[in-house]
Amino acid sequence: MRHELFRELQELRRRREPVALVTDLRDGAQALFVPGKGGLPGTLALSDEQSAAIAGMLHQSVSGPLDEILFVRSYAAPWTLLVVGAVHIAQFLAPMARLAGFDVTLIDPRRAFAAEHRFPGLDLIVGWPDEVMEQTAPPTRQTAVVTLAHDPKIDDPALFAALRSPAFYVGALGSARSHAKRVERLTAAGFGPADIARIAAPIGLDLGGRAPAEIAVSVLAEVVGARYGRQRVPR
C-alpha cells in the first residue's frame, strides 16, 4: 500500500468514518472508498456500478471479492449508542458503554440535565431527539437507541424516529403499565404491531437490581446481547 493511501486510511479510521480499501486483483492498484464521497486517494478508478456495490458491502460491514476483479476490505462505522434523557441512569450507562466500545451521544432538550459537569468528556446535544436523529445523528444498523427520560414529551419523539430507522436496538425505560400506554400512543401515531414489537420494554435484562447503576448494567447487557444477535427474553 502506498504511504499516502495508508495515511489517509489511518486518518479516516481515527475519525471513525466508514471506509473501504479496494484492491484490483489483476494489478494490485488500490483506492479508498467513502460513502457519499466515492473514490479517495489511490490509483484505482471505480465505475458507478462498482461504487454502488462497494457502498452496499460497507453498509453491511462485509469484506470480500467483487466481480472476481476487486477485493473490498470494509472498515465499517463504529457501534453507537444514542441515549435520550440525561438522567441519573445515563450517568452510569454512558461511560460503561464507552468502555464496551460504543460511541455514545446523550440527547436532552433540557439544558440543566444535559450539562457538561454531569457528563464530563461525553458528547452532549441539547435538542429534541427526533430533530437530532433526523438532522445530526441519524441511527444506522449499528446504532442502539435507549430512551430514559421517562417523559412521553421527550421519549415518544425519539421512539418515532428510532422506529423509522434501521437501529439494531430500541429500548424504553418504564414499567409494563407505562409501556401499555406508550403502545396506545404509538398505535395512534400510525405504528403497527411489528414496529412496536421492536421496542425492548421494560428496558434491560431482568437482573433484579433497582439502583441507577444496576439498571444501567442491565440496559448495557441487553444492548450488547442484541449487538451479537441474542434474542430478548420477554419480561
Short mmCIF file of N, CA and C in Angstrom, two decimals, residues 9-107:
data_model
loop_
_atom_site.label_atom_id
_atom_site.label_comp_id
_atom_site.label_asym_id
_atom_site.label_seq_id
_atom_site.Cartn_x
_atom_site.Cartn_y
_atom_site.Cartn_z
N LEU A 9 -6.05 6.32 5.05
CA LEU A 9 -6.86 5.28 5.69
C LEU A 9 -6.81 5.41 7.20
N GLN A 10 -5.63 5.62 7.75
CA GLN A 10 -5.48 5.75 9.20
C GLN A 10 -6.23 6.98 9.71
N GLU A 11 -6.20 8.06 8.94
CA GLU A 11 -6.90 9.28 9.37
C GLU A 11 -8.41 9.07 9.37
N LEU A 12 -8.92 8.40 8.34
CA LEU A 12 -10.36 8.12 8.29
C LEU A 12 -10.78 7.21 9.44
N ARG A 13 -9.97 6.23 9.74
CA ARG A 13 -10.30 5.33 10.84
C ARG A 13 -10.19 6.05 12.18
N ARG A 14 -9.23 6.96 12.29
CA ARG A 14 -9.11 7.73 13.53
C ARG A 14 -10.37 8.56 13.75
N ARG A 15 -10.94 9.10 12.66
CA ARG A 15 -12.17 9.88 12.76
C ARG A 15 -13.40 8.98 12.82
N ARG A 16 -13.16 7.67 12.76
CA ARG A 16 -14.22 6.67 12.86
C ARG A 16 -15.26 6.84 11.75
N GLU A 17 -14.77 7.15 10.56
CA GLU A 17 -15.64 7.22 9.39
C GLU A 17 -15.62 5.89 8.66
N PRO A 18 -16.74 5.47 8.08
CA PRO A 18 -16.75 4.22 7.31
C PRO A 18 -15.91 4.38 6.05
N VAL A 19 -15.07 3.40 5.78
CA VAL A 19 -14.20 3.46 4.60
C VAL A 19 -13.90 2.05 4.14
N ALA A 20 -13.74 1.89 2.84
CA ALA A 20 -13.37 0.59 2.27
C ALA A 20 -12.07 0.74 1.50
N LEU A 21 -11.17 -0.22 1.68
CA LEU A 21 -9.95 -0.29 0.88
C LEU A 21 -10.23 -1.26 -0.26
N VAL A 22 -10.14 -0.76 -1.49
CA VAL A 22 -10.48 -1.55 -2.67
C VAL A 22 -9.21 -1.86 -3.44
N THR A 23 -8.99 -3.15 -3.73
CA THR A 23 -7.80 -3.59 -4.44
C THR A 23 -8.18 -4.29 -5.73
N ASP A 24 -7.53 -3.91 -6.84
CA ASP A 24 -7.71 -4.60 -8.12
C ASP A 24 -6.82 -5.84 -8.09
N LEU A 25 -7.45 -7.02 -8.13
CA LEU A 25 -6.70 -8.27 -8.01
C LEU A 25 -5.83 -8.55 -9.22
N ARG A 26 -6.03 -7.83 -10.31
CA ARG A 26 -5.24 -8.08 -11.51
C ARG A 26 -3.87 -7.41 -11.46
N ASP A 27 -3.84 -6.19 -10.93
CA ASP A 27 -2.56 -5.48 -10.95
C ASP A 27 -2.18 -4.85 -9.61
N GLY A 28 -3.02 -5.04 -8.58
CA GLY A 28 -2.69 -4.53 -7.26
C GLY A 28 -3.02 -3.07 -7.04
N ALA A 29 -3.62 -2.39 -8.02
CA ALA A 29 -3.99 -0.99 -7.84
C ALA A 29 -5.02 -0.87 -6.72
N GLN A 30 -4.92 0.22 -5.94
CA GLN A 30 -5.78 0.38 -4.77
C GLN A 30 -6.39 1.77 -4.71
N ALA A 31 -7.53 1.86 -4.03
CA ALA A 31 -8.18 3.15 -3.77
C ALA A 31 -9.00 3.03 -2.50
N LEU A 32 -9.27 4.16 -1.88
CA LEU A 32 -10.16 4.21 -0.73
C LEU A 32 -11.53 4.67 -1.19
N PHE A 33 -12.56 4.13 -0.55
CA PHE A 33 -13.93 4.48 -0.90
C PHE A 33 -14.67 4.88 0.37
N VAL A 34 -15.32 6.04 0.34
CA VAL A 34 -16.14 6.53 1.45
C VAL A 34 -17.53 6.83 0.90
N PRO A 35 -18.59 6.29 1.51
CA PRO A 35 -19.95 6.55 1.02
C PRO A 35 -20.22 8.04 0.89
N GLY A 36 -20.79 8.41 -0.22
CA GLY A 36 -21.12 9.81 -0.45
C GLY A 36 -19.99 10.62 -1.03
N LYS A 37 -18.77 10.06 -0.98
CA LYS A 37 -17.61 10.78 -1.50
C LYS A 37 -16.96 10.04 -2.66
N GLY A 38 -17.29 8.75 -2.79
CA GLY A 38 -16.71 7.97 -3.87
C GLY A 38 -15.25 7.68 -3.63
N GLY A 39 -14.48 7.62 -4.70
CA GLY A 39 -13.07 7.29 -4.59
C GLY A 39 -12.27 8.42 -3.96
N LEU A 40 -11.33 8.05 -3.10
CA LEU A 40 -10.40 8.98 -2.48
C LEU A 40 -9.01 8.66 -3.01
N PRO A 41 -7.95 9.20 -2.40
CA PRO A 41 -6.61 8.97 -2.95
C PRO A 41 -6.34 7.51 -3.27
N GLY A 42 -5.76 7.28 -4.43
CA GLY A 42 -5.44 5.92 -4.85
C GLY A 42 -5.21 5.88 -6.34
N THR A 43 -4.96 4.71 -6.85
CA THR A 43 -4.64 4.56 -8.27
C THR A 43 -5.71 3.79 -9.02
N LEU A 44 -6.85 3.54 -8.38
CA LEU A 44 -7.89 2.70 -8.97
C LEU A 44 -9.14 3.53 -9.26
N ALA A 45 -9.59 3.49 -10.51
CA ALA A 45 -10.83 4.17 -10.89
C ALA A 45 -11.99 3.20 -10.75
N LEU A 46 -13.09 3.67 -10.15
CA LEU A 46 -14.26 2.82 -9.90
C LEU A 46 -15.43 3.30 -10.75
N SER A 47 -16.17 2.35 -11.32
CA SER A 47 -17.37 2.70 -12.06
C SER A 47 -18.51 2.99 -11.09
N ASP A 48 -19.59 3.58 -11.60
CA ASP A 48 -20.75 3.86 -10.74
C ASP A 48 -21.33 2.57 -10.18
N GLU A 49 -21.37 1.52 -10.99
CA GLU A 49 -21.91 0.24 -10.54
C GLU A 49 -21.04 -0.36 -9.44
N GLN A 50 -19.73 -0.28 -9.62
CA GLN A 50 -18.82 -0.80 -8.59
C GLN A 50 -18.94 0.01 -7.31
N SER A 51 -19.05 1.32 -7.45
CA SER A 51 -19.19 2.17 -6.26
C SER A 51 -20.45 1.83 -5.48
N ALA A 52 -21.55 1.60 -6.18
CA ALA A 52 -22.81 1.25 -5.51
C ALA A 52 -22.68 -0.08 -4.79
N ALA A 53 -22.03 -1.06 -5.42
CA ALA A 53 -21.85 -2.37 -4.80
C ALA A 53 -20.96 -2.27 -3.57
N ILE A 54 -19.90 -1.49 -3.67
CA ILE A 54 -18.98 -1.33 -2.54
C ILE A 54 -19.68 -0.62 -1.38
N ALA A 55 -20.50 0.38 -1.70
CA ALA A 55 -21.25 1.07 -0.65
C ALA A 55 -22.16 0.10 0.09
N GLY A 56 -22.78 -0.83 -0.64
CA GLY A 56 -23.62 -1.84 -0.01
C GLY A 56 -22.84 -2.77 0.89
N MET A 57 -21.66 -3.19 0.44
CA MET A 57 -20.82 -4.06 1.25
C MET A 57 -20.37 -3.35 2.52
N LEU A 58 -20.00 -2.08 2.38
CA LEU A 58 -19.53 -1.32 3.53
C LEU A 58 -20.66 -1.12 4.53
N HIS A 59 -21.85 -0.85 4.03
CA HIS A 59 -23.01 -0.64 4.91
C HIS A 59 -23.29 -1.89 5.75
N GLN A 60 -23.04 -3.07 5.16
CA GLN A 60 -23.29 -4.33 5.86
C GLN A 60 -22.04 -4.87 6.54
N SER A 61 -20.96 -4.09 6.51
CA SER A 61 -19.69 -4.49 7.12
C SER A 61 -19.19 -5.82 6.56
N VAL A 62 -19.26 -5.96 5.24
CA VAL A 62 -18.86 -7.19 4.55
C VAL A 62 -17.58 -6.94 3.78
N SER A 63 -16.61 -7.83 3.92
CA SER A 63 -15.38 -7.79 3.13
C SER A 63 -15.34 -9.01 2.23
N GLY A 64 -14.72 -8.85 1.04
CA GLY A 64 -14.61 -9.99 0.15
C GLY A 64 -14.46 -9.56 -1.29
N PRO A 65 -14.42 -10.54 -2.21
CA PRO A 65 -14.25 -10.23 -3.63
C PRO A 65 -15.51 -9.62 -4.23
N LEU A 66 -15.30 -8.83 -5.28
CA LEU A 66 -16.41 -8.21 -6.01
C LEU A 66 -16.16 -8.40 -7.50
N ASP A 67 -17.08 -9.09 -8.16
CA ASP A 67 -16.98 -9.31 -9.61
C ASP A 67 -15.71 -10.04 -10.03
N GLU A 68 -15.09 -10.77 -9.11
CA GLU A 68 -13.87 -11.53 -9.40
C GLU A 68 -12.73 -10.65 -9.88
N ILE A 69 -12.87 -9.35 -9.71
CA ILE A 69 -11.84 -8.42 -10.15
C ILE A 69 -11.29 -7.62 -8.98
N LEU A 70 -12.19 -7.21 -8.08
CA LEU A 70 -11.82 -6.36 -6.95
C LEU A 70 -11.93 -7.13 -5.64
N PHE A 71 -11.13 -6.70 -4.68
CA PHE A 71 -11.29 -7.19 -3.31
C PHE A 71 -11.56 -5.98 -2.43
N VAL A 72 -12.61 -6.09 -1.62
CA VAL A 72 -13.05 -4.98 -0.78
C VAL A 72 -12.81 -5.32 0.68
N ARG A 73 -12.06 -4.46 1.35
CA ARG A 73 -11.85 -4.60 2.80
C ARG A 73 -12.62 -3.47 3.47
N SER A 74 -13.71 -3.84 4.17
CA SER A 74 -14.59 -2.84 4.77
C SER A 74 -14.16 -2.49 6.19
N TYR A 75 -14.11 -1.22 6.47
CA TYR A 75 -13.91 -0.71 7.82
C TYR A 75 -15.18 0.07 8.16
N ALA A 76 -16.13 -0.62 8.74
CA ALA A 76 -17.46 -0.05 8.95
C ALA A 76 -17.45 1.03 10.02
N ALA A 77 -18.53 1.79 10.03
CA ALA A 77 -18.70 2.82 11.06
C ALA A 77 -18.78 2.15 12.43
N PRO A 78 -18.43 2.87 13.48
CA PRO A 78 -18.44 2.27 14.81
C PRO A 78 -19.85 1.99 15.32
N TRP A 79 -19.94 1.11 16.30
CA TRP A 79 -21.19 0.90 17.00
C TRP A 79 -21.48 2.13 17.84
N THR A 80 -22.72 2.59 17.81
CA THR A 80 -23.07 3.81 18.52
C THR A 80 -24.27 3.58 19.43
N LEU A 81 -24.32 4.39 20.47
CA LEU A 81 -25.44 4.35 21.42
C LEU A 81 -25.96 5.77 21.57
N LEU A 82 -27.23 5.96 21.24
CA LEU A 82 -27.89 7.24 21.45
C LEU A 82 -28.73 7.13 22.72
N VAL A 83 -28.39 7.93 23.71
CA VAL A 83 -29.10 7.92 24.99
C VAL A 83 -29.98 9.16 25.05
N VAL A 84 -31.28 8.96 25.12
CA VAL A 84 -32.23 10.07 25.18
C VAL A 84 -32.67 10.23 26.63
N GLY A 85 -32.36 11.38 27.19
CA GLY A 85 -32.66 11.63 28.59
C GLY A 85 -31.39 11.60 29.42
N ALA A 86 -30.86 12.77 29.74
CA ALA A 86 -29.61 12.85 30.51
C ALA A 86 -29.92 12.74 32.00
N VAL A 87 -30.44 11.58 32.38
CA VAL A 87 -30.88 11.34 33.75
C VAL A 87 -29.79 10.58 34.52
N HIS A 88 -30.12 10.24 35.78
CA HIS A 88 -29.13 9.60 36.65
C HIS A 88 -28.65 8.27 36.07
N ILE A 89 -29.55 7.48 35.53
CA ILE A 89 -29.14 6.19 34.93
C ILE A 89 -28.13 6.43 33.82
N ALA A 90 -28.35 7.47 33.03
CA ALA A 90 -27.44 7.77 31.91
C ALA A 90 -26.04 8.10 32.39
N GLN A 91 -25.92 8.66 33.60
CA GLN A 91 -24.59 8.98 34.12
C GLN A 91 -23.75 7.74 34.35
N PHE A 92 -24.39 6.61 34.56
CA PHE A 92 -23.67 5.34 34.68
C PHE A 92 -23.58 4.63 33.34
N LEU A 93 -24.67 4.67 32.58
CA LEU A 93 -24.72 3.93 31.32
C LEU A 93 -23.71 4.46 30.30
N ALA A 94 -23.62 5.77 30.16
CA ALA A 94 -22.79 6.35 29.11
C ALA A 94 -21.31 5.95 29.23
N PRO A 95 -20.68 6.14 30.40
CA PRO A 95 -19.27 5.75 30.48
C PRO A 95 -19.05 4.25 30.36
N MET A 96 -19.98 3.44 30.86
CA MET A 96 -19.84 1.99 30.72
C MET A 96 -19.93 1.58 29.26
N ALA A 97 -20.84 2.21 28.52
CA ALA A 97 -20.99 1.88 27.10
C ALA A 97 -19.74 2.25 26.33
N ARG A 98 -19.10 3.35 26.69
CA ARG A 98 -17.85 3.72 26.02
C ARG A 98 -16.78 2.68 26.27
N LEU A 99 -16.71 2.17 27.49
CA LEU A 99 -15.75 1.12 27.80
C LEU A 99 -16.04 -0.15 27.01
N ALA A 100 -17.31 -0.36 26.67
CA ALA A 100 -17.70 -1.54 25.89
C ALA A 100 -17.52 -1.32 24.38
N GLY A 101 -16.99 -0.17 23.99
CA GLY A 101 -16.67 0.06 22.59
C GLY A 101 -17.69 0.84 21.79
N PHE A 102 -18.66 1.44 22.46
CA PHE A 102 -19.67 2.23 21.75
C PHE A 102 -19.29 3.71 21.72
N ASP A 103 -19.60 4.36 20.61
CA ASP A 103 -19.60 5.82 20.58
C ASP A 103 -20.92 6.26 21.18
N VAL A 104 -20.88 7.10 22.20
CA VAL A 104 -22.08 7.46 22.95
C VAL A 104 -22.42 8.93 22.75
N THR A 105 -23.69 9.19 22.46
CA THR A 105 -24.19 10.56 22.38
C THR A 105 -25.42 10.68 23.27
N LEU A 106 -25.43 11.68 24.14
CA LEU A 106 -26.58 11.93 25.00
C LEU A 106 -27.39 13.08 24.44
N ILE A 107 -28.71 12.91 24.42
CA ILE A 107 -29.61 13.90 23.83
C ILE A 107 -30.68 14.27 24.86
#
